[in-house]
PDB file of C-alpha atoms and ligand atoms in Angstrom:
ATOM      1  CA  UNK K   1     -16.958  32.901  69.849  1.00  0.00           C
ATOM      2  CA  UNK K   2     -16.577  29.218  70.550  1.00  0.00           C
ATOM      3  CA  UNK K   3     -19.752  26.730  70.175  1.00  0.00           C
ATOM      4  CA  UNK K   4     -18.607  24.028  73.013  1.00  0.00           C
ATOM      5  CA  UNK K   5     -21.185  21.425  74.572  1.00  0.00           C
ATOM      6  CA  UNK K   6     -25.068  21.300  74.829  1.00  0.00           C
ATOM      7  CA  UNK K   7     -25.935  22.432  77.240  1.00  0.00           C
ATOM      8  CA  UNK K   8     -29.900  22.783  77.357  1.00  0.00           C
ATOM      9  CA  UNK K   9     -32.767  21.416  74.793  1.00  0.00           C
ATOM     10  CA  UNK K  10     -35.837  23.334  74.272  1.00  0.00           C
ATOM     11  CA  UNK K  11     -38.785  22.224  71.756  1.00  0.00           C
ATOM     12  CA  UNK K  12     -37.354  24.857  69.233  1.00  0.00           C
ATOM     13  CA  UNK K  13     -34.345  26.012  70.212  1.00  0.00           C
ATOM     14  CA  UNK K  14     -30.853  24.264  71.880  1.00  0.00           C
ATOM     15  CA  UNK K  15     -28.741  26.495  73.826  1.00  0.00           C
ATOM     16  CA  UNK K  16     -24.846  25.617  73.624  1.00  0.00           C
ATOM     17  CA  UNK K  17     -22.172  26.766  76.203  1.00  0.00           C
ATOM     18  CA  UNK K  18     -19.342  28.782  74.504  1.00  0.00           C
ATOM     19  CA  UNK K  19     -15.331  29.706  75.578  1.00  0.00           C
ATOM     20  CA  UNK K  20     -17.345  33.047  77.330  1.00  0.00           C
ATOM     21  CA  UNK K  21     -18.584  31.208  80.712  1.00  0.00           C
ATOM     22  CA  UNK K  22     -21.415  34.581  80.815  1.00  0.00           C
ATOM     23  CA  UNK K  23     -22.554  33.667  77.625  1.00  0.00           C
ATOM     24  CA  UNK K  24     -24.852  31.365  75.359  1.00  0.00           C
ATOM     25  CA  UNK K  25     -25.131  30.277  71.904  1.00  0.00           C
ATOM     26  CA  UNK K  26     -29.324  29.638  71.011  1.00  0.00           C
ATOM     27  CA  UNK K  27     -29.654  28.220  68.158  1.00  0.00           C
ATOM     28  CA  UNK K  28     -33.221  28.116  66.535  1.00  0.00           C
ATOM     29  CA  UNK K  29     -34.932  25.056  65.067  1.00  0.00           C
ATOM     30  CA  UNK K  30     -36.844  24.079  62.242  1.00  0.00           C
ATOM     31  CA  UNK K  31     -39.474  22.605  64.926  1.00  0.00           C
ATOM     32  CA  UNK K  32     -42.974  24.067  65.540  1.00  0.00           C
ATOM     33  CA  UNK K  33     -44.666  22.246  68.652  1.00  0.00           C
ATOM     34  CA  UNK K  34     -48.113  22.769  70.144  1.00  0.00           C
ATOM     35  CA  UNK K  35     -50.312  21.661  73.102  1.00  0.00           C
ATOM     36  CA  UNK K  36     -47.267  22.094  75.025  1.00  0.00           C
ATOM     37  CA  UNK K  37     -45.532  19.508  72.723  1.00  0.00           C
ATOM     38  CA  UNK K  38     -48.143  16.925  72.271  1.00  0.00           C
ATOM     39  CA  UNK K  39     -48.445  18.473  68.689  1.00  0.00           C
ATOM     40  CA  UNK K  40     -44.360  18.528  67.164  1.00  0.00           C
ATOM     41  CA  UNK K  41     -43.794  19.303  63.476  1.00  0.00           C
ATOM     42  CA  UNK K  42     -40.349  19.723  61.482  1.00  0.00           C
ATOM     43  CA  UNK K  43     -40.804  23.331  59.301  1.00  0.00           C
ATOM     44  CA  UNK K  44     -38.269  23.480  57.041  1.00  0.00           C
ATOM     45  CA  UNK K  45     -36.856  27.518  57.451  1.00  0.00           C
ATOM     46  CA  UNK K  46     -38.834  28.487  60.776  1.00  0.00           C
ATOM     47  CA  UNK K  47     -35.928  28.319  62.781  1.00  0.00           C
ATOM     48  CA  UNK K  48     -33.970  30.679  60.657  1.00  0.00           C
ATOM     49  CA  UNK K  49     -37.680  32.717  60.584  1.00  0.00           C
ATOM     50  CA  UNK K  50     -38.058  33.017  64.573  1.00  0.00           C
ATOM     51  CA  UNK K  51     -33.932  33.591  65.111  1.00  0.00           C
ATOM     52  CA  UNK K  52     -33.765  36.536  63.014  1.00  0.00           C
ATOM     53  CA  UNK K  53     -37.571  37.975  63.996  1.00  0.00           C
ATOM     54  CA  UNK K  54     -36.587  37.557  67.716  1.00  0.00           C
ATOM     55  CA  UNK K  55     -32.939  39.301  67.407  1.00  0.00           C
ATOM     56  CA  UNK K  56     -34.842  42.010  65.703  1.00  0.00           C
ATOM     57  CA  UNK K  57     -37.846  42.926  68.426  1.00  0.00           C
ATOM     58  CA  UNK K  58     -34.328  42.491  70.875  1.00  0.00           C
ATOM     59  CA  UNK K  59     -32.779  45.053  69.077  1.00  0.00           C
ATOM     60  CA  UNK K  60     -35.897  47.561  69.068  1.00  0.00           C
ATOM     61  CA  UNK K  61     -36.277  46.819  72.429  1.00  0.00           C
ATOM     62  CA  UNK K  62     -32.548  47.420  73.362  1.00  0.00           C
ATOM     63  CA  UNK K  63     -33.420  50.963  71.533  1.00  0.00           C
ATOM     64  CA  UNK K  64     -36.569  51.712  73.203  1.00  0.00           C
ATOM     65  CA  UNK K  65     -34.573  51.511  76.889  1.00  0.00           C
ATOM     66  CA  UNK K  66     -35.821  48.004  77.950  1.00  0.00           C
ATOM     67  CA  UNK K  67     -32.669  45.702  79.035  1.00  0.00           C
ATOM     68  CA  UNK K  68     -32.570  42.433  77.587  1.00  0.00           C
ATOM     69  CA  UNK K  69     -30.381  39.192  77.837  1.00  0.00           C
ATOM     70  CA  UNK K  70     -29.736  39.794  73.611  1.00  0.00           C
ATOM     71  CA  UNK K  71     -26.091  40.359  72.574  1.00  0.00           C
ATOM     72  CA  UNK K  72     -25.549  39.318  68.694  1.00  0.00           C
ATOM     73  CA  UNK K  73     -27.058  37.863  65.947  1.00  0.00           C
ATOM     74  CA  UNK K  74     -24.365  35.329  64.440  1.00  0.00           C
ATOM     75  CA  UNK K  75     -25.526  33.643  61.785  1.00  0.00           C
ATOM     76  CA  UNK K  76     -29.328  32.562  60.219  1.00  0.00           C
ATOM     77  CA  UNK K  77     -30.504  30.324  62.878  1.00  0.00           C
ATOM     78  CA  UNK K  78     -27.662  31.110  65.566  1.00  0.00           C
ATOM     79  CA  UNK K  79     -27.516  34.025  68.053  1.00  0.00           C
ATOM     80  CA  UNK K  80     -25.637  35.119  71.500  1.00  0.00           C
ATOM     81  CA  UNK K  81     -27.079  35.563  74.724  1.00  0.00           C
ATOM     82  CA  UNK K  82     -26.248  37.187  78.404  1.00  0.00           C
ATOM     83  CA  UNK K  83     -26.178  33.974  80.606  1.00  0.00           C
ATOM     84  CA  UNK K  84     -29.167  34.462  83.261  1.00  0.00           C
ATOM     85  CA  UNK K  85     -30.394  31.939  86.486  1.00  0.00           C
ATOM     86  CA  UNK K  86     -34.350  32.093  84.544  1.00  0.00           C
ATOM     87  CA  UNK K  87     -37.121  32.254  85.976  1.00  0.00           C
ATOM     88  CA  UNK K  88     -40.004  29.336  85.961  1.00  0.00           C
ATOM     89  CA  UNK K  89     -42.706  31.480  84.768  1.00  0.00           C
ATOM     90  CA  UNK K  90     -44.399  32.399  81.530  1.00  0.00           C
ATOM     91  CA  UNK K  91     -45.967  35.733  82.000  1.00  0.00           C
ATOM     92  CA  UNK K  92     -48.108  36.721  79.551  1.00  0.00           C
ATOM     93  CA  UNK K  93     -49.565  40.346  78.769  1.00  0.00           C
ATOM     94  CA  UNK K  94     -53.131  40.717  77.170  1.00  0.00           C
ATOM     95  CA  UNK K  95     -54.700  43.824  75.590  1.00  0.00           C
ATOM     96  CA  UNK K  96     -57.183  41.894  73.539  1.00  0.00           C
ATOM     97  CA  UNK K  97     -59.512  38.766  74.570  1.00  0.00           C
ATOM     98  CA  UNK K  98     -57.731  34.878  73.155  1.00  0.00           C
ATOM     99  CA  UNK K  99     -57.109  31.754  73.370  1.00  0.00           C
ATOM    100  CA  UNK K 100     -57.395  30.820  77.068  1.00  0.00           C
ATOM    101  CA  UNK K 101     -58.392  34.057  78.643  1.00  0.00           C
ATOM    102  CA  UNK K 102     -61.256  33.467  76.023  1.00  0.00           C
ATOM    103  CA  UNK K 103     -62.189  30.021  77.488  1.00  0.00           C
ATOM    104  CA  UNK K 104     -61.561  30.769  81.386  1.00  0.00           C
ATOM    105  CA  UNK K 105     -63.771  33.891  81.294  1.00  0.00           C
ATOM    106  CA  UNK K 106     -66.345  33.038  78.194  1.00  0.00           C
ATOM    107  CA  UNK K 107     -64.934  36.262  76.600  1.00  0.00           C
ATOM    108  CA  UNK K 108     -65.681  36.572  72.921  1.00  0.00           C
ATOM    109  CA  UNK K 109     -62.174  36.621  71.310  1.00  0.00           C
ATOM    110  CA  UNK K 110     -61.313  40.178  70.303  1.00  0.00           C
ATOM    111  CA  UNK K 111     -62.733  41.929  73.118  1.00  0.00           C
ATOM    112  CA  UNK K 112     -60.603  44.722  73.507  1.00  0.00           C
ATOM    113  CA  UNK K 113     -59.606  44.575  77.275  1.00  0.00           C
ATOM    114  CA  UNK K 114     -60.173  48.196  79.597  1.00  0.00           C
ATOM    115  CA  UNK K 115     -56.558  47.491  80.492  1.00  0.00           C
ATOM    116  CA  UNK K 116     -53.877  45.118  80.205  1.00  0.00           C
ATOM    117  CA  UNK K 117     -54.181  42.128  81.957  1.00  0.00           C
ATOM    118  CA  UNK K 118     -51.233  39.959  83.203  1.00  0.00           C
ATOM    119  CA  UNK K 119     -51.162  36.470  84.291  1.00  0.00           C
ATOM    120  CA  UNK K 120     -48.466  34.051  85.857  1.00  0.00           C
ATOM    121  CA  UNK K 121     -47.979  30.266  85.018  1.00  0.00           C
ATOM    122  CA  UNK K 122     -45.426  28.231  86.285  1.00  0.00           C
ATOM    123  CA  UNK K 123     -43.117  26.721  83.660  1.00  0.00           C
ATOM    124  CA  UNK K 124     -43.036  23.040  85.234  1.00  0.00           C
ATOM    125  CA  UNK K 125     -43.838  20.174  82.029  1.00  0.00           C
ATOM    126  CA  UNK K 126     -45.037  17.763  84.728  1.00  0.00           C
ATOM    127  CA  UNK K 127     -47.815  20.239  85.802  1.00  0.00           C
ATOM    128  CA  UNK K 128     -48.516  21.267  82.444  1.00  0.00           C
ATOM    129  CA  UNK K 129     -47.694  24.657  83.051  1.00  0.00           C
ATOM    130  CA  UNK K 130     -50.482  25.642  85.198  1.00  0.00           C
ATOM    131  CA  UNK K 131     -51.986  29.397  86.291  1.00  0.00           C
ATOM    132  CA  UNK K 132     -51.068  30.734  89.024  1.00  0.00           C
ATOM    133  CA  UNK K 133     -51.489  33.432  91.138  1.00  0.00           C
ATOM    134  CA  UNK K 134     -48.668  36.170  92.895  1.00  0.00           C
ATOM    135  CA  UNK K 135     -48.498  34.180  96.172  1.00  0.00           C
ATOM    136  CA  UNK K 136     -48.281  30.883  94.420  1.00  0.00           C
ATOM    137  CA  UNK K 137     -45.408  32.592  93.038  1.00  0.00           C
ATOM    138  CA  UNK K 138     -44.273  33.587  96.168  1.00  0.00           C
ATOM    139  CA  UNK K 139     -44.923  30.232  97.968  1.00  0.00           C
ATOM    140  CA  UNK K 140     -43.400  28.209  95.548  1.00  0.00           C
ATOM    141  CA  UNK K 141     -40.297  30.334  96.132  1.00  0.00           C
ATOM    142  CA  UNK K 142     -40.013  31.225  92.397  1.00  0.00           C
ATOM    143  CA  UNK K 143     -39.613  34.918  93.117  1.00  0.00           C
ATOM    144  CA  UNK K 144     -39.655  37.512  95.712  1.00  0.00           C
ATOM    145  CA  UNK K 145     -42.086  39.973  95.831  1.00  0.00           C
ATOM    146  CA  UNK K 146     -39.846  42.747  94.910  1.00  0.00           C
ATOM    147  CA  UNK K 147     -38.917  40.704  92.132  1.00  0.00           C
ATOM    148  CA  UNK K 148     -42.607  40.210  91.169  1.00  0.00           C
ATOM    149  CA  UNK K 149     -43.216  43.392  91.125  1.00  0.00           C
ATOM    150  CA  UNK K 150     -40.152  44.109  89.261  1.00  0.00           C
ATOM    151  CA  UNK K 151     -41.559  41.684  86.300  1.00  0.00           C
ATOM    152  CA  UNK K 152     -44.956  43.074  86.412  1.00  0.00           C
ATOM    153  CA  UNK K 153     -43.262  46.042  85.553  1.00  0.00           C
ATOM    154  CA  UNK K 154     -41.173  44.963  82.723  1.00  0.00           C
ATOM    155  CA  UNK K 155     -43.855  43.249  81.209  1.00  0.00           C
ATOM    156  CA  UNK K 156     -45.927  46.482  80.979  1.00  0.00           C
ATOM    157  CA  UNK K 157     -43.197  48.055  79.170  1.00  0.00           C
ATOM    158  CA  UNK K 158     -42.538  45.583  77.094  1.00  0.00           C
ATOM    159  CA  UNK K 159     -46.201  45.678  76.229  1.00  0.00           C
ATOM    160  CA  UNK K 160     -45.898  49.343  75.322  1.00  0.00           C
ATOM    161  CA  UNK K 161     -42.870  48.934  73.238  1.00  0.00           C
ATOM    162  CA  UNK K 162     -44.203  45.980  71.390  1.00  0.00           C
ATOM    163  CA  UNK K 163     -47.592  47.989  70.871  1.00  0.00           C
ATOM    164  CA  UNK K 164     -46.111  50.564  69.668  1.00  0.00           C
ATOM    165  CA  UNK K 165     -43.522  49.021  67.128  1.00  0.00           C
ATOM    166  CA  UNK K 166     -46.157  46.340  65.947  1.00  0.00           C
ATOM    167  CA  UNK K 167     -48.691  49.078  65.531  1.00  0.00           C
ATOM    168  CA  UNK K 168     -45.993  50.955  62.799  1.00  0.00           C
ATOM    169  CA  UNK K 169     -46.201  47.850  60.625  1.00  0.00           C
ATOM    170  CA  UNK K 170     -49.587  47.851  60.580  1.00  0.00           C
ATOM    171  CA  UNK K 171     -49.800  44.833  62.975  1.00  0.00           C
ATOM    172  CA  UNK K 172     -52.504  44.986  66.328  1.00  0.00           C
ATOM    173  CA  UNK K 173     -50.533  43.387  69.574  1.00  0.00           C
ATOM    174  CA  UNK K 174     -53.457  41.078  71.298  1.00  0.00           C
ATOM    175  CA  UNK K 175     -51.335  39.013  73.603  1.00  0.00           C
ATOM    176  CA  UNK K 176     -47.772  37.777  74.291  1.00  0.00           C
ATOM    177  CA  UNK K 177     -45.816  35.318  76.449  1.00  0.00           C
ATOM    178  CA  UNK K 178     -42.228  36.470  77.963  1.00  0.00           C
ATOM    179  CA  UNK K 179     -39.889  34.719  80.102  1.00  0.00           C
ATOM    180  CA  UNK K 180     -37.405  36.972  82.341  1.00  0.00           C
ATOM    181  CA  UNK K 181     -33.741  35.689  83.936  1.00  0.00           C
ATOM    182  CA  UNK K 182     -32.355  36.795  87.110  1.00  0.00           C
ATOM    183  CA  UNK K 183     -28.816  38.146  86.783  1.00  0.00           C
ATOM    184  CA  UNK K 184     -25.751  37.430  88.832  1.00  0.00           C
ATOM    185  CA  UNK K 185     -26.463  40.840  90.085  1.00  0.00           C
ATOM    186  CA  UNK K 186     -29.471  40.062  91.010  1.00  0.00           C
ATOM    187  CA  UNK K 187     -31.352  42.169  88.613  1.00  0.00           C
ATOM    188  CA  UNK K 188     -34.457  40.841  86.331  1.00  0.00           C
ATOM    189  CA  UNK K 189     -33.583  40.671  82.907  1.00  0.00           C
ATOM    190  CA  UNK K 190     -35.864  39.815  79.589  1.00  0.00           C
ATOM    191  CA  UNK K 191     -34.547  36.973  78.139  1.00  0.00           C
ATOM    192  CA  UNK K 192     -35.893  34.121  76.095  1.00  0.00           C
ATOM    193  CA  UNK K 193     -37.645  34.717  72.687  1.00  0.00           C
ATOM    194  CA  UNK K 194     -40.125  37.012  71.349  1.00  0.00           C
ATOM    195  CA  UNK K 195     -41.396  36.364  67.731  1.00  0.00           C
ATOM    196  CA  UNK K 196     -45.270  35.177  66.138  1.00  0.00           C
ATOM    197  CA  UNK K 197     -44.464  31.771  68.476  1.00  0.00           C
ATOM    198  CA  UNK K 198     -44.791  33.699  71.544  1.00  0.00           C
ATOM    199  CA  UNK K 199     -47.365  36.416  70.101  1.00  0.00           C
ATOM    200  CA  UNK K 200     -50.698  36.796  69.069  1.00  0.00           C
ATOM    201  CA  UNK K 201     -50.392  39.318  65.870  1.00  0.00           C
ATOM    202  CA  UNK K 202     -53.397  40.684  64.238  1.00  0.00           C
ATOM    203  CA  UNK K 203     -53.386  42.528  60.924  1.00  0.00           C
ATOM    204  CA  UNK K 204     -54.576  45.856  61.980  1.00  0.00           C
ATOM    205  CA  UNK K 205     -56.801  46.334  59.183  1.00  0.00           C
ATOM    206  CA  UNK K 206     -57.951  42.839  58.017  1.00  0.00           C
ATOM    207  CA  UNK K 207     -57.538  40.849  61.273  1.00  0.00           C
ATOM    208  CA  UNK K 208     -55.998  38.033  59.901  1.00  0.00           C
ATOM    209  CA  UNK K 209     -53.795  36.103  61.867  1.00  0.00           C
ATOM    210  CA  UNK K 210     -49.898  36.609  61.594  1.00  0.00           C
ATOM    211  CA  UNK K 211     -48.672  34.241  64.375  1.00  0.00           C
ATOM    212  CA  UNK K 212     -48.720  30.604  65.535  1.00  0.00           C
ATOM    213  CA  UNK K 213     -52.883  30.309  65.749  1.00  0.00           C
ATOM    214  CA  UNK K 214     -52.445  29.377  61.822  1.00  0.00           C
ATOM    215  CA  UNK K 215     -50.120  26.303  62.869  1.00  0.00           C
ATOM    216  CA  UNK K 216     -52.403  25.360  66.366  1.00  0.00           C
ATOM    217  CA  UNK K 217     -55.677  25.956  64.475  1.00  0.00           C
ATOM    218  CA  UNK K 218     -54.095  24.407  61.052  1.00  0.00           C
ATOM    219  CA  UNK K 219     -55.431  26.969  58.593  1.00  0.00           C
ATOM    220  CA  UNK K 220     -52.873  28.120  56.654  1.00  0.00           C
ATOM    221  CA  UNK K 221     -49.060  27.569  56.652  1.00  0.00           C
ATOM    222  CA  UNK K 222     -46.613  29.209  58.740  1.00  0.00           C
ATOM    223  CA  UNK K 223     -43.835  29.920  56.830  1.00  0.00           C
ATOM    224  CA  UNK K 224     -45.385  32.973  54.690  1.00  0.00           C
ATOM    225  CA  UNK K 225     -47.035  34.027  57.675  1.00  0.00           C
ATOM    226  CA  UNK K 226     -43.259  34.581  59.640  1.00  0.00           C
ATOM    227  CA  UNK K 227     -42.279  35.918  56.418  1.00  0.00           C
ATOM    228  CA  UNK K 228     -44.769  38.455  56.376  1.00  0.00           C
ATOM    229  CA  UNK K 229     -44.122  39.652  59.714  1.00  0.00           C
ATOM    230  CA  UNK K 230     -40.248  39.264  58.953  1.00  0.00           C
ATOM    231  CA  UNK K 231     -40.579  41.745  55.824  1.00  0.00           C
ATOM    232  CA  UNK K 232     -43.397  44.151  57.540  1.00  0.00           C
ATOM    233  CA  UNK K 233     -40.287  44.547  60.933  1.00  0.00           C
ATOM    234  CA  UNK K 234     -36.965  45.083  57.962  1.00  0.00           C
ATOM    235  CA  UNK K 235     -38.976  47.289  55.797  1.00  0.00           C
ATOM    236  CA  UNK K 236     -39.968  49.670  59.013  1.00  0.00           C
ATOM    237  CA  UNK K 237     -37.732  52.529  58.095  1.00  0.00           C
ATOM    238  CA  UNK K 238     -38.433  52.377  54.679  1.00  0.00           C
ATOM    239  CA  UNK K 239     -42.118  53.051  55.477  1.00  0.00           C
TER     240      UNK K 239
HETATM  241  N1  UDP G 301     -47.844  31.483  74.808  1.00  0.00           N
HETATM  242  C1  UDP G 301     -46.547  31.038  74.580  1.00  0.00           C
HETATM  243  N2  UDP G 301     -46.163  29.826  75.083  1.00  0.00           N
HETATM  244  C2  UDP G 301     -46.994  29.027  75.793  1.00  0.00           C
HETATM  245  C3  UDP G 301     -48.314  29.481  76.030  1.00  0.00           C
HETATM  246  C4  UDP G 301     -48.707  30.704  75.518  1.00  0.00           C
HETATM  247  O1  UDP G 301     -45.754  31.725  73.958  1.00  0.00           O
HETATM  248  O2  UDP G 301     -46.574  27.945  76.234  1.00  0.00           O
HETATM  249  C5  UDP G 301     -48.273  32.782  74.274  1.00  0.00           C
HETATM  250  C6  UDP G 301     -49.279  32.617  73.151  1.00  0.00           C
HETATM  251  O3  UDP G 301     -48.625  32.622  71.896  1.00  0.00           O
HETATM  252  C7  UDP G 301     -50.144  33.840  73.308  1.00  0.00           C
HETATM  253  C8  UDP G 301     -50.091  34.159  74.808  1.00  0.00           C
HETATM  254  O4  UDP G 301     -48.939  33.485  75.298  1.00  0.00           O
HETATM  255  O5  UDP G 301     -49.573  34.926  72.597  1.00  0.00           O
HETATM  256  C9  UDP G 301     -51.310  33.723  75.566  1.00  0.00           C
HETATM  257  O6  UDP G 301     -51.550  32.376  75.313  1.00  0.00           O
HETATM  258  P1  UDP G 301     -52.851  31.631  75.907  1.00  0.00           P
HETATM  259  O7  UDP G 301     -52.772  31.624  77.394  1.00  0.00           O
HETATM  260  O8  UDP G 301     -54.056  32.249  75.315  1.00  0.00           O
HETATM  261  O9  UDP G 301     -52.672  30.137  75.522  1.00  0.00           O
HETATM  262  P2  UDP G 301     -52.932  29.355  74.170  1.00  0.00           P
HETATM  263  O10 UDP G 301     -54.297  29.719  73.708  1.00  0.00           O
HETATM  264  O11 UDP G 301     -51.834  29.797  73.273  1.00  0.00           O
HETATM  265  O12 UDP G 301     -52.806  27.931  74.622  1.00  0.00           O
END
């Protein structure tokens, strides 16, 4: 496969056509960015960190029967992707009470939640990504409501999968952000990147923090955190 022109820049990740007009090249960055970018920092080895975590969850999930936009892992930081239309929404799936949903609702963070709770905001840099609700969605034109429905439904089973595989490596799932593409069929795809950037992770038995929170709240460094979670997801079978 041929890298050819730029043809998208991300805060982590650039995405580069190739000679396969249905498919991407994402590379990964050494580039860790918070408060929707206000907060940028070069770490040396992340990129290589999140390319490999996220090609591995996209493998698990491939497995577990949940379609995906992932094709091939091609080097460190470099991997393939199905070429989608996406979606301007970040929907994220809560079991356990953070960061925002904490503030919003004066929830004590770690309140285990009766069920899981998704929310909608709408991926626009101007607006600061703002929550929204299913008809903003629908009255911004961002989705139908089949669709909607369609993604409320993949992100459930995401959560379970996730849950489940995160739970086997000793890891509690408390929240998670994914993005979803709309095929040239017309179908809704997962697409994007899952890894401790777009996760809250929890170690199941000491609660300490395996995810980004160490880089936005600045108490520890990342890299070993990644790391862990990197070793915890390849060592799986050997468990
Ligand atoms: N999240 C993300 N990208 C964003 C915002 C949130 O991946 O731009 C993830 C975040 O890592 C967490 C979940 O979505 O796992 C919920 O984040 P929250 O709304 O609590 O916002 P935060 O406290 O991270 O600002």
């Amino acid at each position: 496969m041929e890298k050819r022109k730029l043809a998208y820049e991300g805060k982590a990740k650039k995405l580069y056509e190739t000679d396969d007009n249905t498919v991407f090249l994402v590379e990964y960055l050494d580039q860790a960015t918070a408060l929707n970018g206000l907060r940028k920092d070069a770490v040396s080895g992340k990129g290589k960190m999140n390319n490999q975590i996220t090609a591995y969850i996209f493998e698990e999930l491939t497995a577990k029967g949940i379609a995906n936009h992932f094709l091939e892992k091609i080097s460190k930081t470099e991997q393939l992707i199905r070429k989608v239309e996406m979606i301007p929404l970040e929907v994220v799936v809560r079991n356990v009470a953070a960061g925002s949903f904490t503030k919003r609702l004066a929830v004590a963070e770690g309140t285990t939640l009766p069920f899981p709770i998704i929310e909608f905001y709408y991926k626009e840099d101007a607006l600061d990504d703002p929550f929204i609700n299913d008809e903003h969605v629908r009255f911004l034109d961002i989705a139908s409501e089949v669709e909607l429905e369609k993604i409320k439904t993949l992100a459930l089973a995401v959560n379970d999968a996730l849950k489940e595989l995160f739970l086997e490596i000793n890891i509690r799932l408390i929240d998670f952000k994914i993005e979803v593409g709309r095929t040239a069929e017309g179908e809704i795809l997962l697409a994007d990147e899952i890894s401790p950037d777009t996760c809250r992770l929890w170690d199941q038995t000491t609660n300490e923090h395996l995810d980004k929170d160490v880089y936005r709240r600045e108490i520890g460094d990342l890299i070993p955190v990644y790391e862990e979670v990197l070793n915890r997801l390849k060592n799986k079978g050997a468990n």
